[in-house]
Short mmCIF file of C-alpha atoms and ligand atoms in Angstrom, two decimals:
data_model
loop_
_atom_site.label_atom_id
_atom_site.label_comp_id
_atom_site.label_asym_id
_atom_site.label_seq_id
_atom_site.Cartn_x
_atom_site.Cartn_y
_atom_site.Cartn_z
CA UNK A 12 78.37 97.58 95.94
CA UNK A 13 74.78 97.49 97.11
CA UNK A 14 72.50 97.46 94.05
CA UNK A 15 73.79 100.39 92.07
CA UNK A 16 72.26 99.90 88.64
CA UNK A 17 73.67 100.72 85.23
CA UNK A 18 71.23 103.63 84.97
CA UNK A 19 72.32 104.96 88.33
CA UNK A 20 76.02 104.86 87.39
CA UNK A 21 75.20 106.63 84.12
CA UNK A 22 73.32 109.30 86.05
CA UNK A 23 76.21 109.74 88.48
CA UNK A 24 78.65 109.94 85.58
CA UNK A 25 76.65 112.80 84.06
CA UNK A 26 76.74 114.79 87.29
CA UNK A 27 80.42 114.10 88.03
CA UNK A 28 82.56 117.27 88.20
CA UNK A 29 85.97 116.34 86.85
CA UNK A 30 88.76 118.83 87.45
CA UNK A 31 91.97 118.58 85.47
CA UNK A 32 94.17 121.02 87.38
CA UNK A 33 97.65 120.13 88.69
CA UNK A 34 97.91 119.87 92.45
CA UNK A 35 101.09 121.73 93.46
CA UNK A 36 102.10 122.90 96.93
CA UNK A 37 98.68 122.10 98.35
CA UNK A 38 96.67 124.01 95.72
CA UNK A 39 95.13 123.44 92.30
CA UNK A 40 96.91 125.09 89.40
CA UNK A 41 96.15 125.40 85.71
CA UNK A 42 93.66 123.29 83.83
CA UNK A 43 90.87 124.99 81.98
CA UNK A 44 91.74 126.24 78.54
CA UNK A 45 95.44 125.37 78.54
CA UNK A 46 95.63 121.59 78.56
CA UNK A 47 94.74 118.53 76.58
CA UNK A 48 91.49 116.62 76.25
CA UNK A 49 91.21 113.36 78.11
CA UNK A 50 88.97 110.95 76.26
CA UNK A 51 86.96 108.03 77.64
CA UNK A 52 87.62 104.72 75.87
CA UNK A 53 84.03 103.63 76.59
CA UNK A 54 82.63 105.93 73.89
CA UNK A 55 85.46 108.11 72.56
CA UNK A 56 83.97 111.23 74.15
CA UNK A 57 85.95 113.98 75.87
CA UNK A 58 85.73 113.71 79.66
CA UNK A 59 87.58 116.84 80.70
CA UNK A 60 90.36 119.15 79.79
CA UNK A 61 93.48 118.42 81.78
CA UNK A 62 96.43 120.67 82.56
CA UNK A 63 99.50 119.85 80.49
CA UNK A 64 102.59 120.08 82.67
CA UNK A 65 105.79 121.33 81.07
CA UNK A 66 109.19 122.02 82.57
CA UNK A 67 107.87 125.07 84.49
CA UNK A 68 105.17 123.05 86.30
CA UNK A 69 107.57 120.21 87.06
CA UNK A 70 110.08 122.75 88.41
CA UNK A 71 107.38 124.30 90.60
CA UNK A 72 106.25 120.92 91.93
CA UNK A 73 109.80 119.73 92.62
CA UNK A 74 110.61 123.06 94.33
CA UNK A 75 107.52 122.65 96.53
CA UNK A 76 108.52 119.09 97.39
CA UNK A 77 112.10 120.19 98.04
CA UNK A 78 110.93 122.89 100.49
CA UNK A 79 108.53 120.44 102.18
CA UNK A 80 111.33 117.95 102.59
CA UNK A 81 114.25 120.26 103.46
CA UNK A 82 112.52 122.64 105.86
CA UNK A 83 108.89 121.53 106.28
CA UNK A 84 107.39 119.54 109.15
CA UNK A 85 106.68 116.24 107.38
CA UNK A 86 110.01 114.37 107.63
CA UNK A 87 110.47 115.72 111.17
CA UNK A 88 107.12 114.58 112.52
CA UNK A 89 106.87 111.62 114.87
CA UNK A 90 106.18 108.60 112.64
CA UNK A 91 102.87 108.04 114.46
CA UNK A 92 101.77 111.53 113.36
CA UNK A 93 102.61 110.74 109.74
CA UNK A 94 100.76 107.47 110.14
CA UNK A 95 97.64 109.28 111.35
CA UNK A 96 97.58 111.43 108.21
CA UNK A 97 97.96 108.36 105.97
CA UNK A 98 95.08 106.63 107.75
CA UNK A 99 93.02 109.80 107.31
CA UNK A 100 93.79 109.72 103.56
CA UNK A 101 92.54 106.11 103.53
CA UNK A 102 89.32 107.19 105.27
CA UNK A 103 88.65 109.99 102.79
CA UNK A 104 89.36 107.69 99.84
CA UNK A 105 86.87 105.26 101.32
CA UNK A 106 84.25 108.00 101.80
CA UNK A 107 84.67 109.10 98.19
CA UNK A 108 84.98 105.64 96.68
CA UNK A 109 81.95 105.98 94.38
CA UNK A 110 83.31 109.13 92.74
CA UNK A 111 86.84 107.71 92.53
CA UNK A 112 85.73 104.37 91.09
CA UNK A 113 83.57 106.13 88.54
CA UNK A 114 86.48 108.39 87.54
CA UNK A 115 88.80 105.40 87.05
CA UNK A 116 86.17 103.51 85.11
CA UNK A 117 85.46 106.47 82.83
CA UNK A 118 89.07 107.43 82.16
CA UNK A 119 90.62 104.00 81.49
CA UNK A 120 87.67 101.66 80.91
CA UNK A 121 87.86 99.28 83.89
CA UNK A 122 84.46 97.72 84.68
CA UNK A 123 82.83 99.66 87.53
CA UNK A 124 82.42 96.42 89.49
CA UNK A 125 86.21 95.99 89.53
CA UNK A 126 86.99 99.69 90.00
CA UNK A 127 84.66 99.80 93.00
CA UNK A 128 85.20 96.29 94.33
CA UNK A 129 88.93 95.74 93.68
CA UNK A 130 90.83 98.92 92.85
CA UNK A 131 89.29 101.17 95.50
CA UNK A 132 89.65 98.68 98.39
CA UNK A 133 93.25 98.12 97.26
CA UNK A 134 94.23 101.78 97.38
CA UNK A 135 92.36 102.42 100.64
CA UNK A 136 94.09 99.42 102.17
CA UNK A 137 97.49 100.57 100.89
CA UNK A 138 97.27 103.96 102.65
CA UNK A 139 95.85 102.40 105.81
CA UNK A 140 98.51 99.68 105.89
CA UNK A 141 101.47 102.07 105.54
CA UNK A 142 99.80 104.48 107.97
CA UNK A 143 99.63 101.71 110.55
CA UNK A 144 103.18 100.60 109.80
CA UNK A 145 104.76 104.06 110.10
CA UNK A 146 105.46 103.91 113.86
CA UNK A 147 106.39 100.24 114.05
CA UNK A 148 109.81 100.41 112.43
CA UNK A 149 113.03 100.19 114.38
CA UNK A 150 116.65 100.97 113.58
CA UNK A 151 119.72 98.86 114.38
CA UNK A 152 122.42 99.21 116.94
CA UNK A 153 124.91 96.43 116.17
CA UNK A 154 127.11 94.89 118.85
CA UNK A 155 130.48 96.64 118.90
CA UNK A 156 133.55 96.81 121.10
CA UNK A 157 132.69 98.39 124.44
CA UNK A 158 134.39 101.67 123.52
CA UNK A 159 132.03 102.38 120.63
CA UNK A 160 128.36 102.78 119.83
CA UNK A 161 127.15 102.06 116.30
CA UNK A 162 123.79 103.13 114.90
CA UNK A 163 122.38 102.10 111.55
CA UNK A 164 119.41 104.35 110.89
CA UNK A 165 116.94 104.59 108.03
CA UNK A 166 116.39 108.10 106.81
CA UNK A 167 113.87 109.31 104.24
CA UNK A 168 115.54 109.45 100.83
CA UNK A 169 114.24 112.94 99.97
CA UNK A 170 112.17 114.06 97.00
CA UNK A 171 110.59 111.16 95.14
CA UNK A 172 109.39 111.39 91.56
CA UNK A 173 106.70 108.76 90.89
CA UNK A 174 105.68 108.01 87.30
CA UNK A 175 102.85 105.52 86.90
CA UNK A 176 100.70 103.94 84.16
CA UNK A 177 96.94 103.93 83.67
CA UNK A 178 95.90 100.31 84.19
CA UNK A 179 95.51 100.53 87.99
CA UNK A 180 95.85 104.28 88.27
CA UNK A 181 95.08 104.66 91.98
CA UNK A 182 96.52 101.41 93.30
CA UNK A 183 99.85 101.78 91.50
CA UNK A 184 100.10 105.42 92.59
CA UNK A 185 99.30 104.33 96.16
CA UNK A 186 101.93 101.58 96.09
CA UNK A 187 104.54 104.32 95.60
CA UNK A 188 103.07 107.34 97.37
CA UNK A 189 102.01 105.61 100.62
CA UNK A 190 105.38 104.01 101.53
CA UNK A 191 107.26 107.13 100.39
CA UNK A 192 105.10 109.33 102.64
CA UNK A 193 105.32 106.86 105.54
CA UNK A 194 109.12 107.05 105.23
CA UNK A 195 108.98 110.87 105.44
CA UNK A 196 109.67 111.70 101.79
CA UNK A 197 107.98 114.36 99.65
CA UNK A 198 106.55 113.23 96.31
CA UNK A 199 105.86 114.53 92.82
CA UNK A 200 103.46 112.14 91.08
CA UNK A 201 103.02 112.07 87.31
CA UNK A 202 100.06 109.94 86.25
CA UNK A 203 99.59 108.70 82.70
CA UNK A 204 97.92 111.10 80.29
CA UNK A 205 95.22 108.40 79.99
CA UNK A 206 94.32 108.50 83.70
CA UNK A 207 95.16 111.90 85.18
CA UNK A 208 91.78 112.65 86.78
CA UNK A 209 91.80 110.03 89.54
CA UNK A 210 95.41 110.89 90.46
CA UNK A 211 94.63 114.63 90.64
CA UNK A 212 91.73 113.78 92.93
CA UNK A 213 94.07 111.74 95.11
CA UNK A 214 96.36 114.77 95.44
CA UNK A 215 93.48 116.98 96.56
CA UNK A 216 92.17 114.38 98.99
CA UNK A 217 95.61 114.03 100.57
CA UNK A 218 95.74 117.78 101.19
CA UNK A 219 92.24 117.68 102.67
CA UNK A 220 93.37 114.88 104.95
CA UNK A 221 95.99 117.18 106.48
CA UNK A 222 99.10 116.42 104.46
CA UNK A 223 101.22 119.61 104.59
CA UNK A 224 101.52 121.58 101.30
CA UNK A 225 104.22 120.32 98.95
CA UNK A 226 104.41 116.83 100.43
CA UNK A 227 102.33 115.31 97.61
CA UNK A 228 102.22 117.16 94.30
CA UNK A 229 100.50 115.80 91.20
CA UNK A 230 101.50 117.11 87.78
CA UNK A 231 99.60 115.82 84.79
CA UNK A 232 101.03 115.76 81.31
CA UNK A 233 102.60 113.51 78.73
CA UNK A 234 105.42 111.04 79.19
CA UNK A 235 108.03 112.50 76.85
CA UNK A 236 107.58 116.03 78.32
CA UNK A 237 106.39 115.87 81.95
CA UNK A 238 107.79 112.41 82.68
CA UNK A 239 111.15 113.24 81.13
CA UNK A 240 111.39 116.57 83.02
CA UNK A 241 110.91 114.68 86.28
CA UNK A 242 113.38 111.97 85.27
CA UNK A 243 116.07 114.54 84.44
CA UNK A 244 115.40 116.86 87.39
CA UNK A 245 118.51 117.51 89.49
CA UNK A 246 116.50 117.99 92.71
CA UNK A 247 114.71 114.62 92.54
CA UNK A 248 116.48 112.04 94.72
CA UNK A 249 114.53 108.88 93.83
CA UNK A 250 112.56 108.12 90.70
CA UNK A 251 110.05 105.30 91.17
CA UNK A 252 108.66 104.17 87.84
CA UNK A 253 105.96 101.69 86.87
CA UNK A 254 105.41 101.12 83.18
CA UNK A 255 106.91 99.50 80.13
CA UNK A 256 110.41 98.10 79.94
CA UNK A 257 111.12 100.45 77.03
CA UNK A 258 110.32 103.59 79.05
CA UNK A 259 112.12 102.11 82.06
CA UNK A 260 115.33 102.26 80.00
CA UNK A 261 114.70 105.98 79.41
CA UNK A 262 114.59 106.59 83.16
CA UNK A 263 117.97 104.91 83.66
CA UNK A 264 119.35 107.20 80.95
CA UNK A 265 117.73 110.28 82.53
CA UNK A 266 119.42 109.41 85.82
CA UNK A 267 122.77 108.85 84.13
CA UNK A 268 122.45 112.16 82.30
CA UNK A 269 121.47 114.16 85.39
CA UNK A 270 122.21 113.57 89.07
CA UNK A 271 122.46 109.74 89.24
CA UNK A 272 119.21 109.69 91.20
CA UNK A 273 118.14 106.27 92.41
CA UNK A 274 115.79 104.66 89.88
CA UNK A 275 113.41 101.86 90.89
CA UNK A 276 111.62 100.09 88.08
CA UNK A 277 108.45 98.00 88.00
CA UNK A 278 108.13 96.96 84.38
CA UNK A 279 106.37 94.67 81.97
CA UNK A 280 105.86 90.94 81.92
CA UNK A 281 105.08 87.88 79.84
CA UNK A 282 104.15 85.63 82.69
CA UNK A 283 103.90 81.85 82.28
CA UNK A 284 101.02 79.92 83.79
CA UNK A 285 101.90 76.21 84.01
CA UNK A 286 99.23 73.54 84.33
CA UNK A 287 100.58 70.09 85.21
CA UNK A 288 98.57 66.88 84.65
CA UNK A 289 98.27 66.24 88.40
CA UNK A 290 96.35 69.50 88.90
CA UNK A 291 93.76 68.88 91.64
CA UNK A 292 90.93 70.70 89.85
CA UNK A 293 91.39 71.24 86.11
CA UNK A 294 88.20 73.28 85.74
CA UNK A 295 89.34 75.68 88.42
CA UNK A 296 92.76 75.95 86.77
CA UNK A 297 91.13 76.71 83.39
CA UNK A 298 88.77 79.24 84.96
CA UNK A 299 91.71 80.95 86.65
CA UNK A 300 93.69 80.99 83.39
CA UNK A 301 90.78 82.67 81.59
CA UNK A 302 90.04 85.09 84.41
CA UNK A 303 93.76 85.94 84.69
CA UNK A 304 94.19 86.97 81.06
CA UNK A 305 90.84 88.77 80.63
CA UNK A 306 90.68 90.55 84.00
CA UNK A 307 91.19 94.30 83.51
CA UNK A 308 91.07 93.70 79.71
CA UNK A 309 94.41 91.89 79.98
CA UNK A 310 95.97 95.25 80.81
CA UNK A 311 97.92 93.73 83.68
CA UNK A 312 101.70 93.68 84.03
CA UNK A 313 101.37 90.29 85.75
CA UNK A 314 98.78 88.85 83.32
CA UNK A 315 99.32 85.10 82.78
CA UNK A 316 99.64 85.66 79.04
CA UNK A 317 101.47 82.40 78.24
CA UNK A 318 99.43 79.36 79.20
CA UNK A 319 101.80 76.37 79.34
CA UNK A 320 99.73 73.24 79.51
CA UNK A 321 100.78 69.58 79.54
CA UNK A 322 99.96 67.93 76.21
CA UNK A 323 97.89 65.18 77.88
CA UNK A 324 95.34 67.69 79.24
CA UNK A 325 95.71 70.48 76.69
CA UNK A 326 92.46 69.81 74.78
CA UNK A 327 90.36 69.80 77.91
CA UNK A 328 91.94 72.93 79.37
CA UNK A 329 91.90 74.87 76.10
CA UNK A 330 88.24 73.96 75.40
CA UNK A 331 87.27 75.24 78.81
CA UNK A 332 89.26 78.49 78.41
CA UNK A 333 87.73 79.14 74.97
CA UNK A 334 84.23 78.49 76.30
CA UNK A 335 84.82 80.99 79.08
CA UNK A 336 86.26 83.55 76.66
CA UNK A 337 83.14 83.32 74.50
CA UNK A 338 80.84 83.66 77.51
CA UNK A 339 82.57 86.74 78.90
CA UNK A 340 80.39 89.86 78.99
CA UNK A 341 82.24 92.62 77.18
CA UNK A 342 80.52 95.99 77.32
CA UNK A 343 80.00 99.38 78.90
CA UNK A 344 82.29 99.61 81.94
CA UNK A 345 79.53 101.47 83.80
CA UNK A 346 77.25 98.43 83.57
CA UNK A 347 77.71 96.39 86.77
CA UNK A 348 77.19 93.20 84.71
CA UNK A 349 80.17 93.96 82.47
CA UNK A 350 83.17 91.67 82.95
CA UNK A 351 85.48 93.20 80.34
CA UNK A 352 85.51 96.85 79.30
CA UNK A 353 87.25 98.68 76.45
CA UNK A 354 91.03 98.90 76.05
CA UNK A 355 92.49 102.20 77.22
CA UNK A 356 92.47 103.98 73.87
CA UNK A 357 92.47 103.78 70.10
CA UNK A 358 96.27 103.71 69.70
CA UNK A 359 96.62 100.91 72.24
CA UNK A 360 93.78 98.95 70.62
CA UNK A 361 95.57 99.22 67.28
CA UNK A 362 98.79 97.96 68.88
CA UNK A 363 96.97 94.96 70.32
CA UNK A 364 95.34 94.26 66.94
CA UNK A 365 98.85 94.35 65.48
CA UNK A 366 99.85 91.54 67.88
CA UNK A 367 96.82 89.52 66.78
CA UNK A 368 97.85 90.02 63.15
CA UNK A 369 101.41 88.98 63.94
CA UNK A 370 100.11 85.82 65.62
CA UNK A 371 98.14 84.84 62.54
CA UNK A 372 101.06 85.70 60.23
CA UNK A 373 103.45 83.60 62.35
CA UNK A 374 101.18 80.56 62.02
CA UNK A 375 99.49 80.34 65.42
CA UNK A 376 95.87 79.16 65.42
CA UNK A 377 93.25 81.73 66.38
CA UNK A 378 90.64 79.83 68.41
CA UNK A 379 88.36 82.69 69.35
CA UNK A 380 88.16 86.48 69.27
CA UNK A 381 90.73 88.72 67.60
CA UNK A 382 88.33 91.38 66.32
CA UNK A 383 87.01 94.71 67.45
CA UNK A 384 83.53 94.64 68.83
CA UNK A 385 80.81 97.12 69.90
CA UNK A 386 82.13 99.47 67.22
CA UNK A 387 78.95 101.57 67.17
CA UNK A 388 79.61 102.72 70.76
CA UNK A 389 82.63 104.72 69.56
CA UNK A 390 84.64 102.85 72.21
CA UNK A 391 87.77 100.68 72.03
CA UNK A 392 86.46 97.14 72.55
CA UNK A 393 88.25 93.94 71.55
CA UNK A 394 86.91 90.39 71.78
CA UNK A 395 88.58 88.08 74.31
CA UNK A 396 91.17 86.30 72.19
CA UNK A 397 92.81 82.87 72.46
CA UNK A 398 95.56 81.40 70.26
CA UNK A 399 96.95 77.90 70.46
CA UNK A 400 99.71 76.15 68.50
CA UNK A 401 101.99 78.97 69.62
CA UNK A 402 105.66 78.08 69.55
CA UNK A 403 108.28 79.76 71.73
CA UNK A 404 109.89 81.70 68.86
CA UNK A 405 106.66 83.42 67.78
CA UNK A 406 106.05 87.05 68.68
CA UNK A 407 102.92 85.91 70.53
CA UNK A 408 105.17 84.02 72.94
CA UNK A 409 107.78 86.74 73.38
CA UNK A 410 106.25 90.22 73.30
CA UNK A 411 104.14 91.79 76.00
CA UNK A 412 100.70 92.51 74.49
CA UNK A 413 98.95 94.16 77.47
CA UNK A 414 95.55 93.15 76.14
CA UNK A 415 93.04 90.27 76.31
CA UNK A 416 95.12 87.89 74.19
CA UNK A 417 96.14 84.45 75.47
CA UNK A 418 98.89 82.34 73.90
CA UNK A 419 98.73 78.60 74.57
CA UNK A 420 101.89 76.49 74.38
CA UNK A 421 102.14 72.80 75.23
CA UNK A 422 104.92 70.77 76.87
CA UNK A 423 105.65 67.09 77.51
CA UNK A 424 107.58 67.03 80.79
CA UNK A 425 108.42 69.23 83.76
CA UNK A 426 111.89 70.20 82.52
CA UNK A 427 110.43 71.44 79.28
CA UNK A 428 107.77 73.41 81.18
CA UNK A 429 110.38 75.17 83.30
CA UNK A 430 112.57 75.82 80.26
CA UNK A 431 109.66 77.37 78.36
CA UNK A 432 108.55 79.37 81.39
CA UNK A 433 112.01 80.93 81.80
CA UNK A 434 112.49 81.48 78.07
CA UNK A 435 111.64 85.20 78.25
CA UNK A 436 113.41 88.46 78.94
CA UNK A 437 110.79 89.19 81.61
CA UNK A 438 110.49 87.87 85.16
CA UNK A 439 107.52 89.42 86.90
CA UNK A 440 105.27 86.52 87.89
CA UNK A 441 104.40 82.90 87.20
CA UNK A 442 101.62 80.47 88.03
CA UNK A 443 101.74 76.73 88.66
CA UNK A 444 99.03 74.11 89.19
CA UNK A 445 99.96 70.80 90.81
CA UNK A 446 98.84 68.60 93.67
CA UNK A 447 102.41 67.65 94.60
CA UNK A 448 104.05 69.75 97.31
CA UNK A 449 107.58 68.80 96.30
CA UNK A 450 106.91 69.70 92.66
CA UNK A 451 105.47 73.03 93.79
CA UNK A 452 108.63 73.93 95.73
CA UNK A 453 111.04 72.61 93.09
CA UNK A 454 109.36 74.45 90.24
CA UNK A 455 108.97 77.63 92.27
CA UNK A 456 112.72 77.62 92.94
CA UNK A 457 113.49 77.02 89.29
CA UNK A 458 111.28 79.86 88.00
CA UNK A 459 112.95 83.23 87.57
CA UNK A 460 110.07 85.46 88.64
CA UNK A 461 109.34 87.92 91.43
CA UNK A 462 106.14 86.10 92.42
CA UNK A 463 105.11 82.46 91.93
CA UNK A 464 101.46 81.61 92.54
CA UNK A 465 100.66 77.94 93.21
CA UNK A 466 97.11 76.69 92.60
CA UNK A 467 95.88 80.29 92.26
CA UNK A 468 96.78 83.50 90.42
CA UNK A 469 96.95 87.21 91.47
CA UNK A 470 96.36 86.31 95.12
CA UNK A 471 98.06 88.00 98.05
CA UNK A 472 97.84 90.81 100.55
CA UNK A 473 99.87 93.82 101.67
CA UNK A 474 102.33 91.72 103.68
CA UNK A 475 104.09 90.32 100.58
CA UNK A 476 106.30 92.27 98.16
CA UNK A 477 105.47 92.54 94.46
CA UNK A 478 108.04 93.21 91.77
CA UNK A 479 110.17 91.62 89.11
CA UNK A 480 113.52 90.19 88.15
CA UNK A 481 115.34 90.39 84.79
CA UNK A 482 113.78 93.03 82.51
CA UNK A 483 110.66 93.25 84.66
CA UNK A 484 112.61 95.63 86.88
CA UNK A 485 113.95 95.74 90.42
CA UNK A 486 111.49 97.81 92.49
CA UNK A 487 109.36 96.20 95.17
CA UNK A 488 105.86 97.41 95.94
CA UNK A 489 103.80 96.45 99.02
CA UNK A 490 105.10 95.10 102.34
CA UNK A 491 107.74 96.71 104.55
CA UNK A 492 110.29 96.00 101.80
CA UNK A 493 108.83 98.84 99.71
CA UNK A 494 110.33 101.24 102.28
CA UNK A 495 113.81 100.26 101.03
CA UNK A 496 113.09 102.19 97.83
CA UNK A 497 112.37 105.40 99.76
CA UNK A 498 114.94 105.31 102.54
CA UNK A 499 118.72 105.56 102.87
CA UNK A 500 120.82 103.70 105.40
CA UNK A 501 123.05 105.91 107.53
CA UNK A 502 125.82 104.68 109.81
CA UNK A 503 126.76 106.70 112.88
CA UNK A 504 129.80 105.43 114.77
CA UNK A 505 130.46 107.03 118.13
CA UNK A 506 133.79 106.43 119.82
CA UNK A 507 133.09 106.37 123.53
P1 NAP B 1245 104.45 103.40 79.53
O1 NAP B 1245 104.14 103.82 78.17
O2 NAP B 1245 105.80 102.92 79.87
O3 NAP B 1245 104.05 104.63 80.48
C1 NAP B 1245 104.20 104.61 81.88
C2 NAP B 1245 104.37 106.02 82.38
O4 NAP B 1245 105.55 106.59 81.81
C3 NAP B 1245 103.22 106.95 81.97
O5 NAP B 1245 103.01 107.89 83.00
C4 NAP B 1245 103.77 107.61 80.74
O6 NAP B 1245 103.16 108.84 80.47
C5 NAP B 1245 105.23 107.78 81.10
N1 NAP B 1245 106.11 107.89 79.94
C6 NAP B 1245 105.90 107.43 78.68
N2 NAP B 1245 106.94 107.74 77.88
C7 NAP B 1245 107.83 108.42 78.64
C8 NAP B 1245 109.11 109.01 78.38
N3 NAP B 1245 109.68 108.96 77.18
N4 NAP B 1245 109.74 109.62 79.41
C9 NAP B 1245 109.17 109.69 80.63
N5 NAP B 1245 107.99 109.17 80.93
C10 NAP B 1245 107.31 108.52 79.95
O7 NAP B 1245 103.46 102.26 80.02
P2 NAP B 1245 101.90 102.22 79.84
O8 NAP B 1245 101.59 101.94 78.44
O9 NAP B 1245 101.30 103.41 80.48
O10 NAP B 1245 101.56 100.97 80.79
C11 NAP B 1245 101.74 99.66 80.39
C12 NAP B 1245 103.08 99.10 80.85
O11 NAP B 1245 103.22 99.21 82.26
C13 NAP B 1245 103.18 97.63 80.55
O12 NAP B 1245 104.46 97.34 80.04
C14 NAP B 1245 102.98 96.99 81.91
O13 NAP B 1245 103.51 95.70 82.03
C15 NAP B 1245 103.64 97.97 82.81
N6 NAP B 1245 103.16 97.82 84.19
C16 NAP B 1245 103.98 97.29 85.15
C17 NAP B 1245 103.51 97.09 86.45
C18 NAP B 1245 104.40 96.50 87.53
O14 NAP B 1245 104.05 96.62 88.70
N7 NAP B 1245 105.52 95.87 87.20
C19 NAP B 1245 102.21 97.45 86.77
C20 NAP B 1245 101.38 97.97 85.77
C21 NAP B 1245 101.87 98.16 84.49
P3 NAP B 1245 102.00 108.94 79.35
O15 NAP B 1245 101.12 107.74 79.50
O16 NAP B 1245 101.34 110.21 79.71
O17 NAP B 1245 102.71 108.97 78.04
MG1 MG B 1246 102.35 104.84 76.98
#
């Protein structure tokens, strides 16, 4: 981001025109005067009024998607044509990255440096990647007896409902919308009530890019009303959900109580980050542990929230992590120097404070942080927080916090490390530091997690899938595997 100053971002924020209308069937609907206020966690001020989708709006959006899928051009286009539109969406997102990054930063509190430098490139790349993939897929024709021809084809699964959270509002929407569109599906997206503005902008940009009306609809609203209406809708074929494990259970119930739609879940985590004594660079491991838990205010499904460190190196690693926590620049997300912004809202901040209180009550040792800060801004800021002397039965070791709170546990040998790492109902991700290749492979095999990072954390690119096992869900984002969620296999057997 070439030299955009804090003052310049503030000026741009003041002149930003935020529109909170639904995007249904290629047009904006509702908004002014009939919705709810969306508040910025940076200062508690109202950003915009946003349309509040009820059953009628969800019905209209699903009907538009149904028409687009059943009789519209999109699923019938040559895949290369669909790909061109997705690449065009990527180009428009790139052109409007300043406005989009600012919107994300204002609505959910992510530092502008990360919104602009990480989230925007990620969503642009997601649309471009699936756009380029669209015409490179092939079907199967298995060997059969000579009097038959068998075809196994992938067909678009139909109307997709996508319900996403607020922590990476554009990237997580893109991880669902882009592969679903590449596959030829039509989508109804429901963003979180905390981050509707960037998603509504995405809907409009997609229409501008040439996506036919009804192929991507965005309905804003609350989870228990708008999200539930989508989950229960009889004309939705696939429901792709990213969010908490608790709400994931609701979606399985909605499917059971309606049309048995396919449900794909990307849920919470309590990811272990193991540091072995043979780690090649302990300072780098400690820096990564601190960055991992404080990046995006700790509001990361894959956050390495349990640091498992060998007892022989624990003091050194913990000292370094605490030093880094204290040095972190918490502040206005629109300041390019800010490293950690506010939590998403007052209710969430109170929940995270509750976890801090539980940690103290359970007997863990609070090493740094734990309190609100920058209170006079009116925003929702919490100090970077580190606990040690956490034992595996404590709530700090078991419950997802989704905030900048690190729990340190120690172990004495590799078996104990693996046992502790797997002692969780979640299975999203894990990290491991070692200089031994055999240990890396052995431990990776033993860890029940969708992703294992060795000598790094949160690394990767679009070629690798991301998703969980156990109660972290079963969906897979990124890579060609994501298309499995949005396609059906059909067998055609022709007797010759
Ligand atoms: P959440 O409360 O589960 O909400 C996620 C989405 O579901 C939001 O759009 C929400 O709408 C909606 N929703 C809430 N209650 C609902 C209900 N009863 N019926 C239907 N929809 C409902 O999660 P969150 O607090 O936004 O996000 C944090 C969670 O997401 C964490 O658990 C985190 O680990 C998980 N997450 C997972 C991944 C992954 O890839 N595995 C990525 C990011 C986050 P409203 O917000 O408008 O209520
Ligand atoms: Mg919620």
